[in-house]
Coordinates of C-alpha atoms and ligand atoms in Angstrom, one line a residue:
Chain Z
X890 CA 63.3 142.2 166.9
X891 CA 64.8 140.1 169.2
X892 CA 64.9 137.5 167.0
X893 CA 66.6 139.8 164.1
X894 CA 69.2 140.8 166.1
X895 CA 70.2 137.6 167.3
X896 CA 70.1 136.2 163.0
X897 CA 72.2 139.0 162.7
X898 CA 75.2 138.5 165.2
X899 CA 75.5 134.4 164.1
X900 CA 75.3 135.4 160.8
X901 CA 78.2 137.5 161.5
X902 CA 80.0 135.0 163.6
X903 CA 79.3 132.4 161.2
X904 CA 81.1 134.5 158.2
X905 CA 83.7 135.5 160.0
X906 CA 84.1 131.8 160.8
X907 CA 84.2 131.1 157.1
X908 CA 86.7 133.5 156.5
X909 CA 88.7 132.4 158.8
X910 CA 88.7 128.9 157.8
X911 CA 89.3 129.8 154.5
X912 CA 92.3 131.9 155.1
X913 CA 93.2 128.4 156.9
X914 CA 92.9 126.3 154.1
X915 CA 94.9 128.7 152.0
X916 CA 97.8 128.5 154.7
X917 CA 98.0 124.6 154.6
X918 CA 98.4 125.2 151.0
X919 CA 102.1 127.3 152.1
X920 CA 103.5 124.8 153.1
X921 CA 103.4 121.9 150.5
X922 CA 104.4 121.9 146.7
X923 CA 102.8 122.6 143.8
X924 CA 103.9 126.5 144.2
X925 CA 103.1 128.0 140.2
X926 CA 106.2 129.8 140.4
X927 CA 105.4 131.3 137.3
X928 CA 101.9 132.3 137.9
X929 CA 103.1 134.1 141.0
X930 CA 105.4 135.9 139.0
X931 CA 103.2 137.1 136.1
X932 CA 100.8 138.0 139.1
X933 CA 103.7 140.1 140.6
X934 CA 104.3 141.5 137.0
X935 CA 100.6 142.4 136.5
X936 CA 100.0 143.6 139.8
X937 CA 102.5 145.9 139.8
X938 CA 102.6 147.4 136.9
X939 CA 98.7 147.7 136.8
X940 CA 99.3 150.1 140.1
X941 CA 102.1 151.8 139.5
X942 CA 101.2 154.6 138.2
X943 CA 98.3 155.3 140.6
X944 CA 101.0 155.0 143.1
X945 CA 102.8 157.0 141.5
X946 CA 100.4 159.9 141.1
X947 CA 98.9 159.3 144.4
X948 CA 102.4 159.5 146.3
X949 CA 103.4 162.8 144.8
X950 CA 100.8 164.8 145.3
X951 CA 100.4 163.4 149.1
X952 CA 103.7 164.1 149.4
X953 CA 103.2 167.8 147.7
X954 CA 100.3 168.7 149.5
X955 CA 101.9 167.7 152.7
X956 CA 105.0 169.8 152.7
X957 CA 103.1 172.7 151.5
X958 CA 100.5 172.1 154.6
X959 CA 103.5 171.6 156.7
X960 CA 105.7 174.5 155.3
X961 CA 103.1 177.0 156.0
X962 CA 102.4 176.1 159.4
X963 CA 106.1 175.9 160.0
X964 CA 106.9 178.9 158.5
X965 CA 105.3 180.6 161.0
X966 CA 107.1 179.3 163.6
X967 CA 110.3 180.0 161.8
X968 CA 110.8 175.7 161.8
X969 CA 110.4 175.3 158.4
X970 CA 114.1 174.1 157.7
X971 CA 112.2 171.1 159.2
X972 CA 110.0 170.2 156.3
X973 CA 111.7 167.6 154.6
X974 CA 112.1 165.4 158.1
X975 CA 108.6 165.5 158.9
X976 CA 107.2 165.0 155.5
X977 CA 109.9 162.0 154.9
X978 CA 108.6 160.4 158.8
X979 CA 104.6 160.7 158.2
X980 CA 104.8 159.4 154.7
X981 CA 107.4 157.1 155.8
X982 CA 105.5 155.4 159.0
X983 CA 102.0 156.4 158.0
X984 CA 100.3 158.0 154.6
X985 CA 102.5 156.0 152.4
X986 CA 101.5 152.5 154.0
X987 CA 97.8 153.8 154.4
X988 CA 97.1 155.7 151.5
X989 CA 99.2 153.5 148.9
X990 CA 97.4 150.3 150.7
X991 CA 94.2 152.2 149.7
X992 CA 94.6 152.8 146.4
X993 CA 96.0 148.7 146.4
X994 CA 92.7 147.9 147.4
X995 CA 90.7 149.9 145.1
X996 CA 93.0 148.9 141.8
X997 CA 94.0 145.3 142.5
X998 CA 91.8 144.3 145.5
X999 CA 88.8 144.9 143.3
X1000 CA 90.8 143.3 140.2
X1001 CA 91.2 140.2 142.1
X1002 CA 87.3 139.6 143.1
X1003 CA 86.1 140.5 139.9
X1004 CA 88.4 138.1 138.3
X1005 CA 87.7 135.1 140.5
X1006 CA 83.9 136.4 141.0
X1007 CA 83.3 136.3 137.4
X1008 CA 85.4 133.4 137.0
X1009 CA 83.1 131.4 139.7
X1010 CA 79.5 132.3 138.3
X1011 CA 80.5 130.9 135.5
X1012 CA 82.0 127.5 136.6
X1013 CA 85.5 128.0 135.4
X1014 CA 86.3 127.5 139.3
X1015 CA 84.5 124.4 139.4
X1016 CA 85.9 123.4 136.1
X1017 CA 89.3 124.2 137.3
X1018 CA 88.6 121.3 140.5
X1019 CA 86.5 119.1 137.8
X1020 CA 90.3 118.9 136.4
X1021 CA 91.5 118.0 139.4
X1022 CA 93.3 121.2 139.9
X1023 CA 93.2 123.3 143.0
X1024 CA 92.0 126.7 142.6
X1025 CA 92.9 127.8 146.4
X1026 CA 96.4 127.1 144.8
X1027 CA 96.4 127.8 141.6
X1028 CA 94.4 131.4 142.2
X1029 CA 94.5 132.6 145.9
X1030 CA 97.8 131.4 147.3
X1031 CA 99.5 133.1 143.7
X1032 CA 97.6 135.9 144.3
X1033 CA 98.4 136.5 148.0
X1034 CA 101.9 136.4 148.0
X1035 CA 102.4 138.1 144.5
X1036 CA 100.7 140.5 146.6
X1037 CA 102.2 140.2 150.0
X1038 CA 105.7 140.8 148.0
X1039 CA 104.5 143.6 145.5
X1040 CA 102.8 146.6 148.1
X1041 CA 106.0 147.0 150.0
X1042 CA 107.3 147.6 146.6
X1043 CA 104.8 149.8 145.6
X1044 CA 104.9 151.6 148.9
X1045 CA 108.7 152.2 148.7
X1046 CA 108.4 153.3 145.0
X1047 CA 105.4 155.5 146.7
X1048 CA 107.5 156.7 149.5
X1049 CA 110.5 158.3 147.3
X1050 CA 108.0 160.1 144.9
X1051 CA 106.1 161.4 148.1
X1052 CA 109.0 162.8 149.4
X1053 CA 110.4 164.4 146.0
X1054 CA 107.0 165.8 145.9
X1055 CA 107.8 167.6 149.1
X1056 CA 111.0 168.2 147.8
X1057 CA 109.6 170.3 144.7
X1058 CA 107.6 172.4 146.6
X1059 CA 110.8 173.2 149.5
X1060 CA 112.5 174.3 146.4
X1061 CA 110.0 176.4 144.9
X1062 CA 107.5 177.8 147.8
X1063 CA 109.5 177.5 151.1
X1064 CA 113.4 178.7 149.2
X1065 CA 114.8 174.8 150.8
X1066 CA 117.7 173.6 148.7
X1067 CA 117.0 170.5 147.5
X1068 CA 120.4 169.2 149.4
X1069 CA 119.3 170.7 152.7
X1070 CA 116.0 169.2 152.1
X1071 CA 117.7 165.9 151.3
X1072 CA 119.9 165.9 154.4
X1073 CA 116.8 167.2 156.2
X1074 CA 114.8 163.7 155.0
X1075 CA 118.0 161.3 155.6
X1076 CA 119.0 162.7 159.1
X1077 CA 115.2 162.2 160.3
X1078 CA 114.4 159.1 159.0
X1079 CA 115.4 155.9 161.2
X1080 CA 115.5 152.1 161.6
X1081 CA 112.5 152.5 163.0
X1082 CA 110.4 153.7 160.9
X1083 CA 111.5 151.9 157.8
X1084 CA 110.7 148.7 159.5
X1085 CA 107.3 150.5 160.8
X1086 CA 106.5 151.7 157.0
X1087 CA 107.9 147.8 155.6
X1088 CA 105.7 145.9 158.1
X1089 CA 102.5 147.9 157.6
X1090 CA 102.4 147.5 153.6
X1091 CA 103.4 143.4 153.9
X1092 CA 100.4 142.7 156.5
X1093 CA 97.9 144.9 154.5
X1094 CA 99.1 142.9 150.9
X1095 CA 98.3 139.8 152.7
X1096 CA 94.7 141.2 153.8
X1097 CA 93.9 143.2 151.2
X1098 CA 94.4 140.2 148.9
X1099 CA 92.9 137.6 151.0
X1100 CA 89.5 139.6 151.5
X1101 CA 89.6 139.8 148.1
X1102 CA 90.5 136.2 146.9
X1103 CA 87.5 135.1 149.8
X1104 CA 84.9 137.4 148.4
X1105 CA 85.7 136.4 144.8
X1106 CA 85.1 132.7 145.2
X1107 CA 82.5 133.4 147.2
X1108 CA 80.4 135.5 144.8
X1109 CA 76.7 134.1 144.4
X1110 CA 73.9 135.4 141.4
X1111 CA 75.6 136.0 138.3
X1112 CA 77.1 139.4 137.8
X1113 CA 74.8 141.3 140.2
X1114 CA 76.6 139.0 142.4
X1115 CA 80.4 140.3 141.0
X1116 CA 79.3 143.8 141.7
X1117 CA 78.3 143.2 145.2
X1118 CA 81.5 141.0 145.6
X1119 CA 83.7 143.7 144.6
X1120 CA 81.9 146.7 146.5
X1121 CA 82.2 143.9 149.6
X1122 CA 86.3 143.6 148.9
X1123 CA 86.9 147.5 148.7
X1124 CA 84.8 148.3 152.1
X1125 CA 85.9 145.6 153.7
X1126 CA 89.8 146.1 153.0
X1127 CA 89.9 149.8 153.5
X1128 CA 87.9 149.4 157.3
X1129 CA 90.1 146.4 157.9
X1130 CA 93.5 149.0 156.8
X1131 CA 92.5 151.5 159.1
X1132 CA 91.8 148.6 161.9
X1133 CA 95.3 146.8 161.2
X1134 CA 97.2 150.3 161.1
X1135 CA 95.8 151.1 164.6
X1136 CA 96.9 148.0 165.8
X1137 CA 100.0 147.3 164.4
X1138 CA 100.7 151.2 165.4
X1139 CA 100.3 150.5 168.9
X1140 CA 101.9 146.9 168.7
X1141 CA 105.0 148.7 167.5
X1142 CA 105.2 151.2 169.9
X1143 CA 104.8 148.8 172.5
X1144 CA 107.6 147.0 171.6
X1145 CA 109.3 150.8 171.4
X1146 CA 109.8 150.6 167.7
Chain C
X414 CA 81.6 101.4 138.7
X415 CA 80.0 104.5 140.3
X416 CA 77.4 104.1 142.8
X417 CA 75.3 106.9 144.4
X418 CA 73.5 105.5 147.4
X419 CA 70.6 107.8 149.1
X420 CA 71.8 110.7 148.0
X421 CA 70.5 113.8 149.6
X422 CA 70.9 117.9 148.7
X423 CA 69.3 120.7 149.7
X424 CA 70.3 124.7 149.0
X425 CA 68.7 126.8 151.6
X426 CA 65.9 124.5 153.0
X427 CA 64.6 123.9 149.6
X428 CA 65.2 119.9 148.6
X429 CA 66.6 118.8 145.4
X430 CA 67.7 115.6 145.6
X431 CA 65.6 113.6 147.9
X432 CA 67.3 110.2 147.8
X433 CA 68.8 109.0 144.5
X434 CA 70.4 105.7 144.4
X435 CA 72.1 104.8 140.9
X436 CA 74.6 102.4 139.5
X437 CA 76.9 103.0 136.8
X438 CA 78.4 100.2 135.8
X439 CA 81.8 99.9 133.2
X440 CA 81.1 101.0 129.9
X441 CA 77.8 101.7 130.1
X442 CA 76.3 105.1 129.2
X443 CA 73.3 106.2 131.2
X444 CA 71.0 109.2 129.9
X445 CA 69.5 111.1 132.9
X446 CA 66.3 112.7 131.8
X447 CA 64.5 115.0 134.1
X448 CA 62.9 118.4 134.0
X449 CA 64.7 121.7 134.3
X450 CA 65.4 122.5 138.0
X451 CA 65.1 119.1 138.8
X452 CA 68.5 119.0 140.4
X453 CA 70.3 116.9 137.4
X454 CA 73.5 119.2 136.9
X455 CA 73.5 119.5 141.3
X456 CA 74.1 115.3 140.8
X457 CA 76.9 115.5 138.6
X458 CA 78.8 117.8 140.8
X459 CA 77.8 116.2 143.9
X460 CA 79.6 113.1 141.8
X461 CA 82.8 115.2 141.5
X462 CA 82.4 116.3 144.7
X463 CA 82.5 119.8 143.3
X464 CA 79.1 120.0 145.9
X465 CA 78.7 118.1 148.8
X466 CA 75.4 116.2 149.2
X467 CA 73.5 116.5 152.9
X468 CA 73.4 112.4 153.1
X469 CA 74.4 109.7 151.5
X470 CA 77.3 107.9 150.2
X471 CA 78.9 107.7 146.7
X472 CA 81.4 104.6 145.7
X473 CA 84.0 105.1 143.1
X474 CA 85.8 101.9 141.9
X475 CA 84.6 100.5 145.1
X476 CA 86.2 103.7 146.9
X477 CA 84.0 105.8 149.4
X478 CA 84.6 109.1 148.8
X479 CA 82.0 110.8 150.9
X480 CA 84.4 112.4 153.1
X481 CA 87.4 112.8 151.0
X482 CA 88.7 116.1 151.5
X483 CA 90.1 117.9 148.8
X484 CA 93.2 116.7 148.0
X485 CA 92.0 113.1 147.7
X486 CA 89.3 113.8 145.7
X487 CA 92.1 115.3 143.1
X488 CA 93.6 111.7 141.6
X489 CA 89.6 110.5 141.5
X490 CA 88.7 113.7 139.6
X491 CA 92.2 113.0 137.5
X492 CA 90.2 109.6 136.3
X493 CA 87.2 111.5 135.0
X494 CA 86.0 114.1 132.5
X495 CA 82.8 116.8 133.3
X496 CA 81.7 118.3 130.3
X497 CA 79.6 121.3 132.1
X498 CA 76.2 122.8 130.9
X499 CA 77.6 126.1 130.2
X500 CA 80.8 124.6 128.8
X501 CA 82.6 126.8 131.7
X502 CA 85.6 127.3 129.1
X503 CA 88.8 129.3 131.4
X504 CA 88.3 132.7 129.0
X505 CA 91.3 133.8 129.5
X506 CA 93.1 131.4 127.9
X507 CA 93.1 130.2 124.2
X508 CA 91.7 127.2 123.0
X509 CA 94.7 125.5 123.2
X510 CA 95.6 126.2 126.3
X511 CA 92.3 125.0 127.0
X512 CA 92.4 121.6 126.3
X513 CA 95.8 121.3 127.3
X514 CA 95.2 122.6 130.6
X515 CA 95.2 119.1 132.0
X516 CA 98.1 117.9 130.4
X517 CA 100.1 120.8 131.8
X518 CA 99.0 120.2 135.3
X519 CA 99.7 116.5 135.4
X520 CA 101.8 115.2 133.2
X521 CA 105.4 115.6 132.2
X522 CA 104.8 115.7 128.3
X523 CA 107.2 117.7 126.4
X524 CA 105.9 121.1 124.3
X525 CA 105.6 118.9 121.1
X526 CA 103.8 116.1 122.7
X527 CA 101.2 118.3 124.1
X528 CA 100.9 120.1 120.9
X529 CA 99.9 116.9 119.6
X530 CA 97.7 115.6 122.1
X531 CA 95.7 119.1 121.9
X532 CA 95.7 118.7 118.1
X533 CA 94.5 115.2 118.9
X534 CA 91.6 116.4 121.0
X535 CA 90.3 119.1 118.9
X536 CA 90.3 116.9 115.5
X537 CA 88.3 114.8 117.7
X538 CA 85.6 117.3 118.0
X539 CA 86.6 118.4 114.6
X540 CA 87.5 122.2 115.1
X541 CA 91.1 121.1 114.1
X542 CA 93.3 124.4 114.0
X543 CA 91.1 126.3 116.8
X544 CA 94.2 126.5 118.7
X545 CA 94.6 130.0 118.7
X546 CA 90.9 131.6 119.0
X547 CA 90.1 132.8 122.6
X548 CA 86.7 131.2 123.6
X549 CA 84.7 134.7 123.6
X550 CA 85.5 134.5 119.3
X551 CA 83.4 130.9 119.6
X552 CA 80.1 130.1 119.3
X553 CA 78.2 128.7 121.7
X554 CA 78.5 124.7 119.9
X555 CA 82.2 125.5 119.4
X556 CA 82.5 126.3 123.3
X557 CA 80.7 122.8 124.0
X558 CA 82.9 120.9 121.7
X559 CA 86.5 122.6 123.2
X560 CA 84.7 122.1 126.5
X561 CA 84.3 118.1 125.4
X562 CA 87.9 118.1 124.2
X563 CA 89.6 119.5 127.4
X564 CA 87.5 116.9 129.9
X565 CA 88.8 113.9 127.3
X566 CA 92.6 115.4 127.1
X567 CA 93.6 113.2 129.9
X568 CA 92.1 110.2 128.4
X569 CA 89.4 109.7 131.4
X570 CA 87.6 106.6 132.3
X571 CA 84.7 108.3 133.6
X572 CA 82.8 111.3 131.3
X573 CA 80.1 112.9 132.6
X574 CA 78.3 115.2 129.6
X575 CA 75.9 118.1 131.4
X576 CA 73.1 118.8 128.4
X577 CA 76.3 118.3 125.1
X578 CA 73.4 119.1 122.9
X579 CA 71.3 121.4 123.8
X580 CA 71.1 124.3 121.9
X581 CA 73.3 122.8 119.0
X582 CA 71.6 122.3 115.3
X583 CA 70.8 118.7 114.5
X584 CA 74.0 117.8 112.4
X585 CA 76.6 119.0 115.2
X586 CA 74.2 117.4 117.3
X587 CA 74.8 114.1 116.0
X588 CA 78.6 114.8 116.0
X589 CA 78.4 115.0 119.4
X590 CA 76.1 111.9 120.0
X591 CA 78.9 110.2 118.0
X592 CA 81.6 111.5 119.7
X593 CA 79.7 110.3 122.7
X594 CA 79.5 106.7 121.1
X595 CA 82.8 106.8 119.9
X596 CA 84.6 106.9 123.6
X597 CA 82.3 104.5 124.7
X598 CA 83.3 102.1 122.2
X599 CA 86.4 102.9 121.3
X600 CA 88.0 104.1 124.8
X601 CA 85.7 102.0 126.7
X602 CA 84.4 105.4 128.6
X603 CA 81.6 104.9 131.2
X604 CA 79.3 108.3 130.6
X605 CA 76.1 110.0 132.4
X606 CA 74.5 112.1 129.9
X607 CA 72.6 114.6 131.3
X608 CA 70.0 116.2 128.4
X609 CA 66.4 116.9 127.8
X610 CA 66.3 116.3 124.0
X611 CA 65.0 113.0 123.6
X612 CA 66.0 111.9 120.2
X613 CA 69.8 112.5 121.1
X614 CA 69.3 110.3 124.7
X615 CA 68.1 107.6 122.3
X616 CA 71.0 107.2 120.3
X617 CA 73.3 106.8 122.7
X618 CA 71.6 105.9 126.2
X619 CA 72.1 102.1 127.1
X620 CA 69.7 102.7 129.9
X621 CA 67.7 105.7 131.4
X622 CA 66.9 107.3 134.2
X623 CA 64.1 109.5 135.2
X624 CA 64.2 112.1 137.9
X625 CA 61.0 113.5 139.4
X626 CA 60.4 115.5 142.4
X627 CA 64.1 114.9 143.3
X628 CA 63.4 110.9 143.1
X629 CA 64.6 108.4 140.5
X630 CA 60.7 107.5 139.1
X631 CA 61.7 105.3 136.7
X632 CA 65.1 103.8 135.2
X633 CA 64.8 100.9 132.2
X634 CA 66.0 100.5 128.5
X635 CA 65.0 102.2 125.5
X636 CA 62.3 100.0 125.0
X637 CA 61.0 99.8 128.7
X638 CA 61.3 103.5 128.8
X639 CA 59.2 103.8 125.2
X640 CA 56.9 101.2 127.0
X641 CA 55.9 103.1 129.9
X642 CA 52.7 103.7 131.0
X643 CA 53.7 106.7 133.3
X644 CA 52.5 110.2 131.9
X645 CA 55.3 112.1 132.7
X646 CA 57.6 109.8 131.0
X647 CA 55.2 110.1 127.6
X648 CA 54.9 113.7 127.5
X649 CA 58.6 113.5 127.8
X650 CA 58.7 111.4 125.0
X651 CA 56.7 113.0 122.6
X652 CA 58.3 116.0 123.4
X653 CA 55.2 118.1 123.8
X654 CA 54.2 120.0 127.2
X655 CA 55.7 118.2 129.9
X656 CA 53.3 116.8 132.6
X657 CA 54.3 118.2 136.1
X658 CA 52.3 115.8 137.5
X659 CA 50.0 118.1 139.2
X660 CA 46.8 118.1 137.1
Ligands
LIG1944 N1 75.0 126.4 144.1 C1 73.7 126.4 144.3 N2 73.2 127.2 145.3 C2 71.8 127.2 145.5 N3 70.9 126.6 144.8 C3 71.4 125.8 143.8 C4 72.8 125.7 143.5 N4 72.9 124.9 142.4 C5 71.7 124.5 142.1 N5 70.7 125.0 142.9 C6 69.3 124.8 142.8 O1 69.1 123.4 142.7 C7 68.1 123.1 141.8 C8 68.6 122.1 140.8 O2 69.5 122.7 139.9 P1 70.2 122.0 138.7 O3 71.2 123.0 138.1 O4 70.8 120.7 139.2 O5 69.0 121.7 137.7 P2 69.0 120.9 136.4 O6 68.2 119.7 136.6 O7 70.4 120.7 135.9 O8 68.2 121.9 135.4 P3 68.5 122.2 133.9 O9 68.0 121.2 133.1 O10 67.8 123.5 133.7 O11 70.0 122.4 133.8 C9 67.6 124.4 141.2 O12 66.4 124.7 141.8 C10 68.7 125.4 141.6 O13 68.1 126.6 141.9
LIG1945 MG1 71.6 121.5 134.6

């Protein structure tokens, strides 16, 4: 029992080394030339057009049922001219970031190890070094930062349609104008928590991608292997967005922002 | 010249290679014969340096690259072509795009030169005008023959061919066995052939090797090879059950 335990931890310790060192390797990579410009852009192109209208849907009903959650609760305390502030600051700073990140790791997470999984059982990785090409290059760095760049993106796009979600349902359930809900969502919102709901979505890109470019060219035995691969990318990512939240949460509020 | 010195590999405390030392010398082509499992397609890579073997050094041109990292291995790997077992074809490109892969990644060639080159390549293997079919529309011979013309697209001095026959009908496997003769004559290509089918290795082996057990048992010519008194080389040879040496 003992003995399990203890193949358990330095298993743990040893993959979490690995990832780490991989993550490493992919970083020395940043910071000398060949870039694939181009593949980074059709990866930007793909990746977010693939999620956009997830995002999309995702964001406006978040964004619906919040402000009718909200609107109700308010309502009773006569507050509910506030609707459109609060919905606009918890999508803003929290459920856009979270839930949009999410759906990112589900849609293009996923994509990403199953491409590169399937691509490694069946040598097209090692064919890609056998032609003296790089794949850390060539596949993970394009992947990262096309993905690092495209989730703000997405979360912005995903922010707006939250908030005209909540806008629809001042309008029709809670008698809002859609002006005073407007005003209501620009008066409220602050540096602060753009930067808060910018930061979030950038650092989970970054993860959410890396997990899933490291369990991709990891994948072992065949495409029982890709499934597991994949299944590893989306549990991993969505614990390690909640994690990350927390901490960058608290970070920011530390440093009072 | 490529020479493997006491090479070692295991995968998860099981032993596959248990000490192979091998020469290959300029414009020589050796056939490595060897039962399935027997760690054959594990050498080739740990050649590339797509694997890492336990122990052991390998000399390229005189070059030791046992711990090259990486990036150094990449103008080595530039300077040789790895025709893999299971062709390993990148499917989501076309077959052009295919074989031009290397030219795209290391050379400056212009749109029309590559063109040509590809064209080149592909006659070569004769599937001329392929350009355009994605490798899932290929059979499985096709796939080996695109895979042969993207390792040669860079014109490499090294080939290394991972089983080019098997599973190919007798007329496209002599294609290939000519193919195989062809770059060795014409281009003056080193190769390791890597196959079980005996009647292909003798066409274009200038020696042999046996593996057994993760050990080199035997290497000689043709004729020392046809010669030998060892069982497991003769049941090889005549093709019939293949001695694992236990009985
Ligand atoms: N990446 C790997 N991880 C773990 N084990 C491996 C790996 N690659 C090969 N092996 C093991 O090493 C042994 C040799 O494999 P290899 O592919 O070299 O055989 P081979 O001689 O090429 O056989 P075949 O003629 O069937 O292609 C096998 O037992 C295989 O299970
Ligand atoms: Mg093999």
């Amino acid at each position: 029992m003992n003995k399990y335990i203890n193949n358990k931890i330095s298993g743990a310790l040893s993959e979490t080394y690995r990832f780490f060192a991989f993550h490493w390797e992919v970083l020395r990579r940043l910071f000398r030339p060949p870039y694939y410009g181009k593949t980074i852009w059709e990866q930007m192109d793909r990746i977010g057009v693939d999620s956009l209208s997830i995002v999309i849907l995702v964001a406006f009903f978040t964004g619906f049922v919040l402000a009718f959650q909200i609107g109700y609760a308010m309502m009773r305390f006569g507050a509910k001219i506030y609707v459109g502030g609060i919905v606009a600051v918890s999508l803003v700073r929290e459920l856009g970031p979270v839930l949009i990140s999410m759906v990112f790791a589900g849609r293009v997470g996923a994509g990403i190890t199953a491409e590169l999984g399937a691509m490694q059982v069946s040598e097209q990785i090692d064919a890609m070094r056998a032609l003296a090409t790089d794949p850390l290059r060539k596949l993970v760095l394009t992947r990262i930062v096309a993905s690092t760049l495209m989730l703000p993106v997405l979360v912005v796009i995903g922010d707006l349609i939250g908030i005209l979600g909540g806008m629809l349902v001042g309008v029709m359930n809670l008698g809002l104008t859609a002006s005073f809900y407007k005003s209501s969502v620009i008066n409220s919102l602050v540096f602060n928590d753009l930067f808060s709901g910018l930061i979030k979505p950038l650092v989970f890109g970054a993860m959410i991608s890396g997990v899933a470019c490291y369990y991709g060219l990891n994948t072992k035995g065949g495409t029982k292997g890709v499934g597991e691969a994949v299944t590893r990318t989306v549990v991993v990512s969505s614990v390690l967005i909640f994690l990350l939240d927390a901490v960058i949460t608290k970070l920011l509020f530390l440093l009072g922002i | 010249m490529i020479e493997l010195i006491d090479i070692h590999k295991s995968f998860e405390g099981k032993q596959v290679l248990k000490g192979v030392s091998l020469a290959l010398h300029d414009g020589e082509t050796i056939v490595i014969l060897g039962r399935s499992g027997c760690g054959k397609s594990v050498m080739l890579k740990i050649i590339l340096r797509l694997l890492k073997q336990d122990q052991g050094t390998i000399l390229i041109d005189s070059q030791d690259t046992t711990n090259y990292r990486e990036e150094q291995m990449m103008p080595v790997r530039k300077r040789m072509g790895m025709l893999f077992q299971g062709a390993a074809l990148f499917d989501s490109f076309n077959v052009g795009e295919n074989v031009a892969y290397a030219l795209r990644e290391h050379t400056s060639f212009s749109e029309d030169r590559i063109r040509s080159k590809v064209a080149e390549c592909l006659e070569f293997v004769e599937l001329s005008g392929t350009e355009q079919l994605m490798p899932s529309e290929l059979s499985g011979g096709m796939k080996k023959r695109v895979a042969l013309a993207r390792a040669m697209a860079l014109d490499p001095v090294y080939m290394f061919y991972d089983e080019p026959t098997t599973g190919l009908d007798p007329l496209t496997s002599r294609k290939i066995n000519q193919l195989i003769r062809k770059l060795q004559t014409e281009r003056k290509v080193s190769s390791i052939v890597v196959t079980h089918e005996i009647a292909n290795a003798f066409q274009v082996a200038d020696r042999f090797v046996v593996i057994k057990d993760g050990e080199i048992l035997l290497t000689g010519s043709a004729s020392e090879i046809k010669g030998s008194q060892l069982k497991f080389v003769q049941d090889f040879i005549k093709g019939g059950v293949i001695s694992d040496g236990r009985q």
